Structure formats: structure tokens, C-alpha cells
PDB file of C-alpha atoms in Angstrom:
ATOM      1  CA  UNK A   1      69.793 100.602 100.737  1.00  0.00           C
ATOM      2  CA  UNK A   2      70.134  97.160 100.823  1.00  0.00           C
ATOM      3  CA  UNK A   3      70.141  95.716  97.079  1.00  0.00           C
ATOM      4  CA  UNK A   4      67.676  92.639  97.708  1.00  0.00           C
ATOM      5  CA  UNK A   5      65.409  94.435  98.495  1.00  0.00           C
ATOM      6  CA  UNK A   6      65.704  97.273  95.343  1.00  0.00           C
ATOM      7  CA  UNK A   7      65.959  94.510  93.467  1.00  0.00           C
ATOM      8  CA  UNK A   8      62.837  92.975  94.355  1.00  0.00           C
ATOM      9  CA  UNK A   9      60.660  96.455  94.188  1.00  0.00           C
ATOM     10  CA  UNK A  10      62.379  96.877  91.083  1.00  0.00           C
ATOM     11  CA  UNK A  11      60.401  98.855  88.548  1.00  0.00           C
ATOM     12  CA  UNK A  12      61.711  99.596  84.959  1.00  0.00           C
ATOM     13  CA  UNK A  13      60.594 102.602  82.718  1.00  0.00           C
ATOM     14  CA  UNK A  14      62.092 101.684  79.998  1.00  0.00           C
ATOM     15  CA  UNK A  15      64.965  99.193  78.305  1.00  0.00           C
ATOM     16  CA  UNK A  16      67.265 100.692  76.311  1.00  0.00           C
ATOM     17  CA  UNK A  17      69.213  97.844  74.978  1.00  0.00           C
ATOM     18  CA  UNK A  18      71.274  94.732  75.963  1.00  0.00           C
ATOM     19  CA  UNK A  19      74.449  94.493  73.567  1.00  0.00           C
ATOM     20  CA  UNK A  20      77.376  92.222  73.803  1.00  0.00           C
ATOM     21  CA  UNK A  21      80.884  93.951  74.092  1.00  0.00           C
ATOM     22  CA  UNK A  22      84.347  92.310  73.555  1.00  0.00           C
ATOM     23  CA  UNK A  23      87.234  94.701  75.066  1.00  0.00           C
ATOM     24  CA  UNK A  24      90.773  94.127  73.746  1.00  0.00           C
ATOM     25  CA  UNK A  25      93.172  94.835  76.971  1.00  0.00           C
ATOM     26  CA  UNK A  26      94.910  98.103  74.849  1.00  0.00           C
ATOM     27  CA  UNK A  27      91.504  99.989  74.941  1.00  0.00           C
ATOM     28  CA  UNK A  28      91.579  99.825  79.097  1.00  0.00           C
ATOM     29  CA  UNK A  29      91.806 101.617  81.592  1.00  0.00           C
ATOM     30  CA  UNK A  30      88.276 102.580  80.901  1.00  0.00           C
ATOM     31  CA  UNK A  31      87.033 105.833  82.416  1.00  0.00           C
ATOM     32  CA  UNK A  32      83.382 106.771  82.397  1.00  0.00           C
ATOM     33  CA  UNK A  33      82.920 110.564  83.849  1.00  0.00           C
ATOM     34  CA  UNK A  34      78.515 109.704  84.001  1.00  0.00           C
ATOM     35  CA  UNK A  35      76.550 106.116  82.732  1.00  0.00           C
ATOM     36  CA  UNK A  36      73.875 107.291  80.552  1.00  0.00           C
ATOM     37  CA  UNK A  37      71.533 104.793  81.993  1.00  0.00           C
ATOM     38  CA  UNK A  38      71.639 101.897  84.594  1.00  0.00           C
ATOM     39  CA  UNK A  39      73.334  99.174  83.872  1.00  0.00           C
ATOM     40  CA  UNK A  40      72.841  95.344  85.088  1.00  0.00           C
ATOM     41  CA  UNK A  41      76.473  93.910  83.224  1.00  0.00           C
ATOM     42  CA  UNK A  42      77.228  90.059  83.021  1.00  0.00           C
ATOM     43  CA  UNK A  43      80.501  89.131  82.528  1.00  0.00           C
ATOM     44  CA  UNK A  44      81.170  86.027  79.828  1.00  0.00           C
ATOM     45  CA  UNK A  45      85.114  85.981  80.128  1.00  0.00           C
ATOM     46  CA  UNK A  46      88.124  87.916  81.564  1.00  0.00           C
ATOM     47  CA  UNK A  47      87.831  89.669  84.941  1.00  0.00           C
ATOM     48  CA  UNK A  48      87.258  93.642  85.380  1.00  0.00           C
ATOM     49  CA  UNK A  49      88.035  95.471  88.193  1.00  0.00           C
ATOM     50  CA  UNK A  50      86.019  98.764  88.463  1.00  0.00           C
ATOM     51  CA  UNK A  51      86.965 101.778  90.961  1.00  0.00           C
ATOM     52  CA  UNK A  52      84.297 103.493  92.196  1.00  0.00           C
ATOM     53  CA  UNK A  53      84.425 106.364  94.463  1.00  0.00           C
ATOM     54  CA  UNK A  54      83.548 104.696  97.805  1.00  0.00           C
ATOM     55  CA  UNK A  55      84.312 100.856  96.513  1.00  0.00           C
ATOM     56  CA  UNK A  56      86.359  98.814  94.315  1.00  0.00           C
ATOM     57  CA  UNK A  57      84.223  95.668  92.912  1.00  0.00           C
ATOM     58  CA  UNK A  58      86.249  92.870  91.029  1.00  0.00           C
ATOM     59  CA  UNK A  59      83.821  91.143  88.728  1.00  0.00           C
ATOM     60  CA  UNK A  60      84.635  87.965  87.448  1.00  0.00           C
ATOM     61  CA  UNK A  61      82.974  85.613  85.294  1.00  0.00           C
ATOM     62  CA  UNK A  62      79.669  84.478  86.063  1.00  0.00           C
ATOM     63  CA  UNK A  63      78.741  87.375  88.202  1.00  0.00           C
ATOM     64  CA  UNK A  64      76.025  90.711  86.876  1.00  0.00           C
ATOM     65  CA  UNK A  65      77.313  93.695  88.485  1.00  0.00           C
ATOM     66  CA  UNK A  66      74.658  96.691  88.848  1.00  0.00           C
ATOM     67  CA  UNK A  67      76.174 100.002  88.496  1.00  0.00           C
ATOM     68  CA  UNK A  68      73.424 102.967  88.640  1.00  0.00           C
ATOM     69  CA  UNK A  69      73.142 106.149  85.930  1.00  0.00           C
ATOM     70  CA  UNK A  70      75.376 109.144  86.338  1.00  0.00           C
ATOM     71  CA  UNK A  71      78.090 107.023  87.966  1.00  0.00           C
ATOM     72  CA  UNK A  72      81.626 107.812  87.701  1.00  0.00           C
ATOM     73  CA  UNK A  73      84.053 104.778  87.520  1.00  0.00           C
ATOM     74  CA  UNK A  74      86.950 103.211  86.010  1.00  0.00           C
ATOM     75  CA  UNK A  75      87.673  99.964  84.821  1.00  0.00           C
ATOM     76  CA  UNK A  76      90.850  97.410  84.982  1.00  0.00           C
ATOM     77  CA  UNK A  77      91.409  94.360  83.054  1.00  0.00           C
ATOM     78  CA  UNK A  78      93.594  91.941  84.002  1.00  0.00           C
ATOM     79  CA  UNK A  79      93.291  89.493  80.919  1.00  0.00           C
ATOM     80  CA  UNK A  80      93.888  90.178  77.379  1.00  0.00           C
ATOM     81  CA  UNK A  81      90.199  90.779  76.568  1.00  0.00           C
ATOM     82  CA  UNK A  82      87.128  90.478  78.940  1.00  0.00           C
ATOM     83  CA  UNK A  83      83.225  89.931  76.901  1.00  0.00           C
ATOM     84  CA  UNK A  84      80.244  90.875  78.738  1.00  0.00           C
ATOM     85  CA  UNK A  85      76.390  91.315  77.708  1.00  0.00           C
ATOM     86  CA  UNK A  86      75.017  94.320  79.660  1.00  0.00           C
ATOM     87  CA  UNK A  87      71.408  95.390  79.986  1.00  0.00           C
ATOM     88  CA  UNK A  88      70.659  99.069  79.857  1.00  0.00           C
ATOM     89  CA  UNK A  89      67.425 100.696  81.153  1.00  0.00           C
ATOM     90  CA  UNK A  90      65.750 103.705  83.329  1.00  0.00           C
ATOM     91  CA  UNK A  91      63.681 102.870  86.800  1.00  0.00           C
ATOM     92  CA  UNK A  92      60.758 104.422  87.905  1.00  0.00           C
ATOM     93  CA  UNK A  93      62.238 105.213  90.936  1.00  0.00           C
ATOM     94  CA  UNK A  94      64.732 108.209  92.119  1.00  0.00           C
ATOM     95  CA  UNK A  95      66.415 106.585  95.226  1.00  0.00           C
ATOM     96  CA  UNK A  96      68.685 103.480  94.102  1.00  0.00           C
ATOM     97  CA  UNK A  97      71.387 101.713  95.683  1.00  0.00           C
ATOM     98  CA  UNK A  98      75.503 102.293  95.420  1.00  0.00           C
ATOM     99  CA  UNK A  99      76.988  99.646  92.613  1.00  0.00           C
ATOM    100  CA  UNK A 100      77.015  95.742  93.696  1.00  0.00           C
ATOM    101  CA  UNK A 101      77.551  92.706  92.330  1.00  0.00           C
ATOM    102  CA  UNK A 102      75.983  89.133  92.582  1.00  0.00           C
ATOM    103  CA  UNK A 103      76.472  85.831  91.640  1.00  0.00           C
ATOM    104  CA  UNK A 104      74.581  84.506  88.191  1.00  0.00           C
ATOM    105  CA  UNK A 105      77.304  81.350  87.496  1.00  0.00           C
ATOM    106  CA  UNK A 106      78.724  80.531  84.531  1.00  0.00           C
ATOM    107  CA  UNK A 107      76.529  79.447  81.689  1.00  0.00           C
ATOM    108  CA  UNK A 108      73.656  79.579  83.801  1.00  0.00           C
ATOM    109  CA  UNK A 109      69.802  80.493  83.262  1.00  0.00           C
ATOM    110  CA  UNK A 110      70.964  84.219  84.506  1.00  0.00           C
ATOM    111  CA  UNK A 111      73.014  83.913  80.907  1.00  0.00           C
ATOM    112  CA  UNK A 112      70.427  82.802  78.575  1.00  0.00           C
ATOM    113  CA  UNK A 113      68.492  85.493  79.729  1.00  0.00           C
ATOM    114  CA  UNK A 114      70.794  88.206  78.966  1.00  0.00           C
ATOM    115  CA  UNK A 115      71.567  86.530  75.427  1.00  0.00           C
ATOM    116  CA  UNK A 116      67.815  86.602  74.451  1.00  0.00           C
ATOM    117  CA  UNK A 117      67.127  89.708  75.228  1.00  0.00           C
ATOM    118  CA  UNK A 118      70.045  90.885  73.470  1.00  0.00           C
ATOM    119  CA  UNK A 119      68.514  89.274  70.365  1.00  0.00           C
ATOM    120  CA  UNK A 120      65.241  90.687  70.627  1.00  0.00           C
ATOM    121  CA  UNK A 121      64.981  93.723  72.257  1.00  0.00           C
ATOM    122  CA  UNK A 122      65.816  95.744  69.571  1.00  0.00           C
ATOM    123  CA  UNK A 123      62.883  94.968  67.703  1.00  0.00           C
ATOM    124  CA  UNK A 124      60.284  97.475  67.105  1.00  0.00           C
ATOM    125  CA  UNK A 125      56.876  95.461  68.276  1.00  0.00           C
ATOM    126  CA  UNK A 126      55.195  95.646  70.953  1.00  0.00           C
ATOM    127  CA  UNK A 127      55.621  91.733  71.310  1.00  0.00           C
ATOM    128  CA  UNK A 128      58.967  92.372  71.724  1.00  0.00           C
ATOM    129  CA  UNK A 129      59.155  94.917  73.701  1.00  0.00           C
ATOM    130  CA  UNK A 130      56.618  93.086  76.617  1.00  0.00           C
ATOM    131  CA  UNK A 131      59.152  89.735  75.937  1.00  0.00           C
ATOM    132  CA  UNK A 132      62.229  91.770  76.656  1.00  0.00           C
ATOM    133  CA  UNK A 133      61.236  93.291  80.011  1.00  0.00           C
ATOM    134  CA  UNK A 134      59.709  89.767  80.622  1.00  0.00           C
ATOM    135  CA  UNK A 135      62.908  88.704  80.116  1.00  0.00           C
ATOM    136  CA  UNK A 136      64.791  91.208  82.027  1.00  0.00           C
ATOM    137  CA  UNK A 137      62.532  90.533  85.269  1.00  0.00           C
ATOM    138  CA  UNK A 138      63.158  86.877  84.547  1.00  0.00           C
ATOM    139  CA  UNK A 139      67.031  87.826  85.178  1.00  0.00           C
ATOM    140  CA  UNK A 140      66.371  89.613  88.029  1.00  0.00           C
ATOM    141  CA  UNK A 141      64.355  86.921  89.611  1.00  0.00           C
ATOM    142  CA  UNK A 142      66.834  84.352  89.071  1.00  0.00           C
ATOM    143  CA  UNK A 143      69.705  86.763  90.746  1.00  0.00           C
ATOM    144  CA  UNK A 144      67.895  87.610  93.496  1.00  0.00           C
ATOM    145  CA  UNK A 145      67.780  83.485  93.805  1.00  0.00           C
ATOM    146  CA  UNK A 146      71.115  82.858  93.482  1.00  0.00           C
ATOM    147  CA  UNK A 147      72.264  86.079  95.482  1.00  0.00           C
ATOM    148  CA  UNK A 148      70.264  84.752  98.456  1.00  0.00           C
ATOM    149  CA  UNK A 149      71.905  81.315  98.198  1.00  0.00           C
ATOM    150  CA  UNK A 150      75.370  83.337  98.094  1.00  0.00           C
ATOM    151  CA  UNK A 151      74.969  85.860 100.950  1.00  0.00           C
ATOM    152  CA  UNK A 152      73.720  82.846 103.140  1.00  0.00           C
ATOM    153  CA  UNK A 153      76.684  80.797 103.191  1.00  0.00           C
ATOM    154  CA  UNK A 154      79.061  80.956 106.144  1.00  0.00           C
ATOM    155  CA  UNK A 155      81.931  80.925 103.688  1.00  0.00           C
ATOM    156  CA  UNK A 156      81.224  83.842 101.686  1.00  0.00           C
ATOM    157  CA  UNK A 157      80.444  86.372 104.888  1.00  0.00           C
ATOM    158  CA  UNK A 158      84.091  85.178 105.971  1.00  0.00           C
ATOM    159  CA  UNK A 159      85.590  85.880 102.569  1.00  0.00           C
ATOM    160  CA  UNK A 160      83.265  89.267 103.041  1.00  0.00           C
ATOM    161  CA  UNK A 161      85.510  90.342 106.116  1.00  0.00           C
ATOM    162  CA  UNK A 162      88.660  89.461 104.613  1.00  0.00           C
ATOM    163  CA  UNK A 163      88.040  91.538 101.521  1.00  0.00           C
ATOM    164  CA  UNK A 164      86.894  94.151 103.240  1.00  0.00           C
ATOM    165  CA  UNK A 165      90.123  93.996 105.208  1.00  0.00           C
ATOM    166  CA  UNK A 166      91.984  94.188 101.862  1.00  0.00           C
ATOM    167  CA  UNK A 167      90.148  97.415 100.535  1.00  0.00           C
ATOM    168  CA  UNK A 168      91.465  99.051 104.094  1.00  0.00           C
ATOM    169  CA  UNK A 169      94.565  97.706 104.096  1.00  0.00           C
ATOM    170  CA  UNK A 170      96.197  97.388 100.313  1.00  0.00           C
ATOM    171  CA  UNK A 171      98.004 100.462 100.691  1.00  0.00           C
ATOM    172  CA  UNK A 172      99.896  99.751 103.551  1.00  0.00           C
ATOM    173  CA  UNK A 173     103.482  97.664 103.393  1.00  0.00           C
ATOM    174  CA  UNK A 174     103.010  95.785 106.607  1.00  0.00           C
ATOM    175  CA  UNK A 175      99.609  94.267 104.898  1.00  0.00           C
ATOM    176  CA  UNK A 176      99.883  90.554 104.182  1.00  0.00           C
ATOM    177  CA  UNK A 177      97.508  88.310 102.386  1.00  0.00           C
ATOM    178  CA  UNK A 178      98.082  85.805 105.639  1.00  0.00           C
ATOM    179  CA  UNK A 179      95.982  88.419 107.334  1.00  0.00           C
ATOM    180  CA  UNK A 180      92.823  87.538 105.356  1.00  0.00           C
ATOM    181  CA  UNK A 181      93.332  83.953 106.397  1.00  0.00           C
ATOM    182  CA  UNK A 182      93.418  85.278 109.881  1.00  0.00           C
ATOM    183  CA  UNK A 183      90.203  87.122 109.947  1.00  0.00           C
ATOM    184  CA  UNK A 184      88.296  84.604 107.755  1.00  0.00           C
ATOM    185  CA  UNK A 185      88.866  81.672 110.227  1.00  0.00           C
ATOM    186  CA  UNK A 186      89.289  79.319 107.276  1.00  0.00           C
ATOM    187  CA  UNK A 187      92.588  77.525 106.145  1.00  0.00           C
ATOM    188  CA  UNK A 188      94.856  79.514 103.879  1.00  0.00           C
ATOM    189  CA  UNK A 189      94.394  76.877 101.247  1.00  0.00           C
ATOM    190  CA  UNK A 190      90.635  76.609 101.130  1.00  0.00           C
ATOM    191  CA  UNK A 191      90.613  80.624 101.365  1.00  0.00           C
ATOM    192  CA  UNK A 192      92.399  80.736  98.352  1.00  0.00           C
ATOM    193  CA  UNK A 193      90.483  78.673  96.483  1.00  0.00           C
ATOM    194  CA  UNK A 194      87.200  80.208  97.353  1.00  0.00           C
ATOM    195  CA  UNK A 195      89.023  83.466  96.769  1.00  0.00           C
ATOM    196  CA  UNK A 196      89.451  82.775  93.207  1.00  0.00           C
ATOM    197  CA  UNK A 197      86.402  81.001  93.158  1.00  0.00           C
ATOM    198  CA  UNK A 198      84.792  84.086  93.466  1.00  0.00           C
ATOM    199  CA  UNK A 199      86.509  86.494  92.040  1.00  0.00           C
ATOM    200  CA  UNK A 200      88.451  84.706  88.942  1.00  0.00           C
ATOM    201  CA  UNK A 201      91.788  85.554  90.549  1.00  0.00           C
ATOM    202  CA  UNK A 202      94.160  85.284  93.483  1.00  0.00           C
ATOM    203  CA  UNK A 203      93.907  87.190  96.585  1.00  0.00           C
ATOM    204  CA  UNK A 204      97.965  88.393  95.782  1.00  0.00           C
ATOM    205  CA  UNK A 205      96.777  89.531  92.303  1.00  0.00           C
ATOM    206  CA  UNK A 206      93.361  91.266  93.782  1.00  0.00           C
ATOM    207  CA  UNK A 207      95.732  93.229  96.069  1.00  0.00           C
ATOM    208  CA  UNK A 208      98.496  94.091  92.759  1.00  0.00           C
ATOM    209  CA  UNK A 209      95.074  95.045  90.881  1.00  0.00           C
ATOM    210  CA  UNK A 210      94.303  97.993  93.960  1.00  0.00           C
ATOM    211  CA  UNK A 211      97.741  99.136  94.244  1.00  0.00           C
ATOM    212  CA  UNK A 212      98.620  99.625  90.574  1.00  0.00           C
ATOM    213  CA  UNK A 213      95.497 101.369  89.744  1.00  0.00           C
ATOM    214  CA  UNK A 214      96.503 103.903  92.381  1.00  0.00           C
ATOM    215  CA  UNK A 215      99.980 104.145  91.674  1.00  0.00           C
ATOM    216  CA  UNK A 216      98.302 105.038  87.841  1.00  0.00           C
ATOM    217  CA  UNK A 217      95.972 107.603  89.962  1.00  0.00           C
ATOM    218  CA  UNK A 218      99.276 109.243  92.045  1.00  0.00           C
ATOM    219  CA  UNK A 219     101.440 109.318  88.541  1.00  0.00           C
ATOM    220  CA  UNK A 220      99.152 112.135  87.148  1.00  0.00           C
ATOM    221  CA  UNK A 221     100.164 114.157  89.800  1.00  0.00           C
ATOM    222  CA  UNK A 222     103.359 115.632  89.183  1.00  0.00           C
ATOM    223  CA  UNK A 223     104.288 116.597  93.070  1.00  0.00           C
ATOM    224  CA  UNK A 224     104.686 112.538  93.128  1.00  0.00           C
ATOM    225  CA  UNK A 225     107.617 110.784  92.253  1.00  0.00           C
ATOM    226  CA  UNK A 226     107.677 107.428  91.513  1.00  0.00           C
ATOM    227  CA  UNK A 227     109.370 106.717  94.462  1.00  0.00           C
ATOM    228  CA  UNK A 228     106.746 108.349  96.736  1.00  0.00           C
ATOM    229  CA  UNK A 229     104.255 106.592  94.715  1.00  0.00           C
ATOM    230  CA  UNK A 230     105.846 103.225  95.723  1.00  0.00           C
ATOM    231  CA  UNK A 231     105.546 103.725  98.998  1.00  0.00           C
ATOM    232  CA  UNK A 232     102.225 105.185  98.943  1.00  0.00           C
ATOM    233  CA  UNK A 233     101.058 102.137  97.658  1.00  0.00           C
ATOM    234  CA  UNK A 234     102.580 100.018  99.425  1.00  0.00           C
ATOM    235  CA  UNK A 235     106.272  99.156  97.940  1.00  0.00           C
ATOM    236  CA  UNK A 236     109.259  99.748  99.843  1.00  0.00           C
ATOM    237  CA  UNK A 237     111.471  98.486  97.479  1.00  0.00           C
ATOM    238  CA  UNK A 238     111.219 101.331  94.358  1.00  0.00           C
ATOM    239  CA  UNK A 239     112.745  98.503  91.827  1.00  0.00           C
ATOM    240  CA  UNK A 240     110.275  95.690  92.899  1.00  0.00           C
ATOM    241  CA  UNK A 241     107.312  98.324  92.222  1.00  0.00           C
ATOM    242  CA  UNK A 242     109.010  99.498  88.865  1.00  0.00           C
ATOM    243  CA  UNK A 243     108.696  95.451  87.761  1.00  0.00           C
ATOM    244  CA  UNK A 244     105.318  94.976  88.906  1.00  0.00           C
ATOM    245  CA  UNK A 245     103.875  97.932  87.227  1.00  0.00           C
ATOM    246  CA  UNK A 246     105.385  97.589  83.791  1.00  0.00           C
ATOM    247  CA  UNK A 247     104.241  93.671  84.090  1.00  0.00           C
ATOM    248  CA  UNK A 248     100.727  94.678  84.415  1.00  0.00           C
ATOM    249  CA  UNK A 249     100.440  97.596  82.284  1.00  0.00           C
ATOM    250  CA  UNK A 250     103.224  97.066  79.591  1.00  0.00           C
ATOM    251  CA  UNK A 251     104.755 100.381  80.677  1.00  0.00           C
ATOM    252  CA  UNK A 252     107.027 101.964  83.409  1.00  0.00           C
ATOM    253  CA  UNK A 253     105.763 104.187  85.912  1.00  0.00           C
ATOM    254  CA  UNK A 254     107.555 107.108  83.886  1.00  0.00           C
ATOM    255  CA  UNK A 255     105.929 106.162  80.668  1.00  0.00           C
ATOM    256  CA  UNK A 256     102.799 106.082  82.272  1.00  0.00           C
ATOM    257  CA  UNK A 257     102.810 109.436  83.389  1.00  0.00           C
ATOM    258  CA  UNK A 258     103.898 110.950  80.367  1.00  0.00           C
ATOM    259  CA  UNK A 259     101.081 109.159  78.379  1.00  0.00           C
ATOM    260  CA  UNK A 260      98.519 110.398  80.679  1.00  0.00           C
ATOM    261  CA  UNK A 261      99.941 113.992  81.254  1.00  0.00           C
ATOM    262  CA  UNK A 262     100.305 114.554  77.698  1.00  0.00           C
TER     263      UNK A 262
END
């Protein structure tokens, strides 16, 4: 189902609440077995990465990422806190799209809207409650404006391809990042800075987000050892992976299993 399209048929039941959250990095990874409702979530400041079962979405600031109820995820952080105002409600409708994200831009309308609604829709009037889906439609029309500008540009359905690429790829040790320059067509310096333009960080540090949150994954299982869980992921070197994975999670692959296997 294409998410334009959802988005523009888009028919809410009812709006739960929009509510600002500030994550400390110790409280992550986040792991959410079933989202009570849908969710449209704007991110203010650090940059998640959330696993899903068929996709991995990085969403930086500036961008709303949709993720629908009863979805299974979790979530990476690679700052030391990430804020983001999220809107919760039910749709009318049974059939709704897999989780996707668009661009809103950073301190944008997209934002204001988000922020009042957040301070009104709690209230108990009717008045409010016709202002707050007002507003919420308001947001949706302005990301389906954006998102159109977005998906248009030559740029971005190169960048597209190359991520895509990466999602394949990341677990292989012959993968380079040279080989989304390759199949993006664009210089290796303007790819990077689109890259991060986009997504908030490097295309080196996208591809360290992937592999460590599956080396995490392997570690539970005890047939693994941390060896085979380097290469798995992509590390040849057992030592190099070791370093990496205590740099981005403040433990080493051993502690890491015992903390989630206890």
C-alpha cells in the first residue's frame, strides 16, 4: 500500500494523545512486543533507529515516522538522549500500510502542529477535541506536501537504491560504503552529505548501527560465540568487533549476553 495515498484517505476514529518524550540513552534498546495504537512520531533531537521485522528505518531529526498498532519493533539510539512528540490515535480503517517515514524539517509548520496539539488535546471539550484532529489533519496535509517534494527529487531515489543496498548487504564483510557511491551515481562526497542530510548520521555509522543491533540479536543465543557473531555480522577481525561493540553500547559482547540472558 503505498503511504501517499493512506495518508491522503486517512480517516481517524479517535486521538488518543500527543505527549512529548525525552529518552536518556541507558533506558534503550527499547523493545515494544504490540503499539497500543498508531503512532505518527516526530523526532525533535537525537536519531533512533527502529528494527522492524521486514525493515530497519533510521529516523533522524526533522522527520514523523508512522508505525501502525500491534507492531513489534525495537529501537536504537545513537546519541545520549533523543526527544520526540508523537501523536497517538485509531483509524477507521482495517487495511494500513507497513511503518514509513517522511520528511517534516526541522522547526517546521509539521512541528508546531505536533506541539499544539500536544497542549490541547487533552482537554475535555468538544472545542478541543474538533481543534486537535483539525490539527492532526493539518500535520498530515503538510507531510504529504513535503513527502511529495522529497520522493520527487532525483537525489533522494539515488540515495533510495543505495540504502536499500545497505539493508541487503550490512552483514556481509566484502560490503563497502564505496558501493553506495557506485549505485547512486553521485560523488562520494556529495553522497555523504546528503546521507547525513537525511538521516542525521554517516553512511559508516548507519551500517555500525545494523550490525551491532544484530550482533545484540545473535548474543542471546547461546549456540553463538562471539566470534561467530563477528563474522555473522560482518567482522573478520574478532578484536576490531569486540571495540566497536563496547564503543556503542558501553559493554562487551560477553557482558551483553549475560545482561540479557539473565
Amino acid at each position: 500500500m503505498d503511504h501517499r495515498q493512506w495518508l491522503s484517505s486517512l480517516c481517524i476514529s479517535e486521538l488518543r494523545f500527543a505527549k512529548t518524550y525525552i529518552t536518556p540513552k541507558k533506558y534503550y534498546p527499547i523493545r515494544n512486543k504490540s503499539r497500543h495504537h498508531h503512532g505518527l512520531i516526530y523526532t525533535t533531537q537525537g536519531t533512533e533507529t527502529y528494527f522492524f521485522r521486514d525493515k530497519t528505518i533510521t529516523s533522524p531529526p526533522g522527520t514523523v515516522l508512522y508505525i501502525p498498532k500491534g507492531e513489534a519493533y525495537t529501537i536504537e539510539l545513537s546519541e545520549d538522549s533523543n526527544t520526540v512528540i508523537t501523536m497517538e490515535f485509531e483509524v477507521a480503517s482495517r487495511e494500513v500500510p507497513r511503518p514509513f517515514l517522511m520528511k517534516a524539517g526541522k522547526g517546521s509548520d509539521v512541528k508546531k502542529c505536533f506541539l499544539e496539539t500536544e497542549r490541547i488535546c487533552n482537554g475535555k471539550k468538544y472545542a478541543s477535541e474538533v481543534m486537535c484532529r483539525s490539527l492532526f489533519y493539518r500535520a498530515v496535509y503538510l507531510l504529504l506536501s513535503k513527502d511529495t517534494e522529497y520522493h520527487t527529487t532525483q537525489n533522494a531515489a539515488k540515495l533510495a537504491d543505495a540504502v536499500e543496498l545497505l539493508h541487503s548487504n550490512y552483514r556481509s564483510a566484502d560490503f563497502r560504503i564505496s558501493d553506495m557511491y557506485k549505485i547512486s551515481g553521485i560523488s562520494a562526497k556529495y553522497f555523504e552529505t546528503v546521507f547525513k542530510r537525511e538521516f542525521g548520521i554517516t553512511p559508516k555509522e548507519y551500517l555500525i548501527q545494523l550490525r551491532i543491533e544484530y550482533a545484540t540479536e545473535l548474543l542471546r543465543n547461546e549456540k553463538y560465540t562471539v566470534g561467530n557473531v563477528a563474522l555473522e555480522v560482518g567482522y573478520s577481525d574478532i578484536y576490531h568487533f569486540c571495540k566497536i561493540f563496547k564503543e556503542k553500547t558501553g559493554m562487551s559482547p560477553g557482558e551483553a549476553r549475560r545482561m540479557h540472558n539473565s
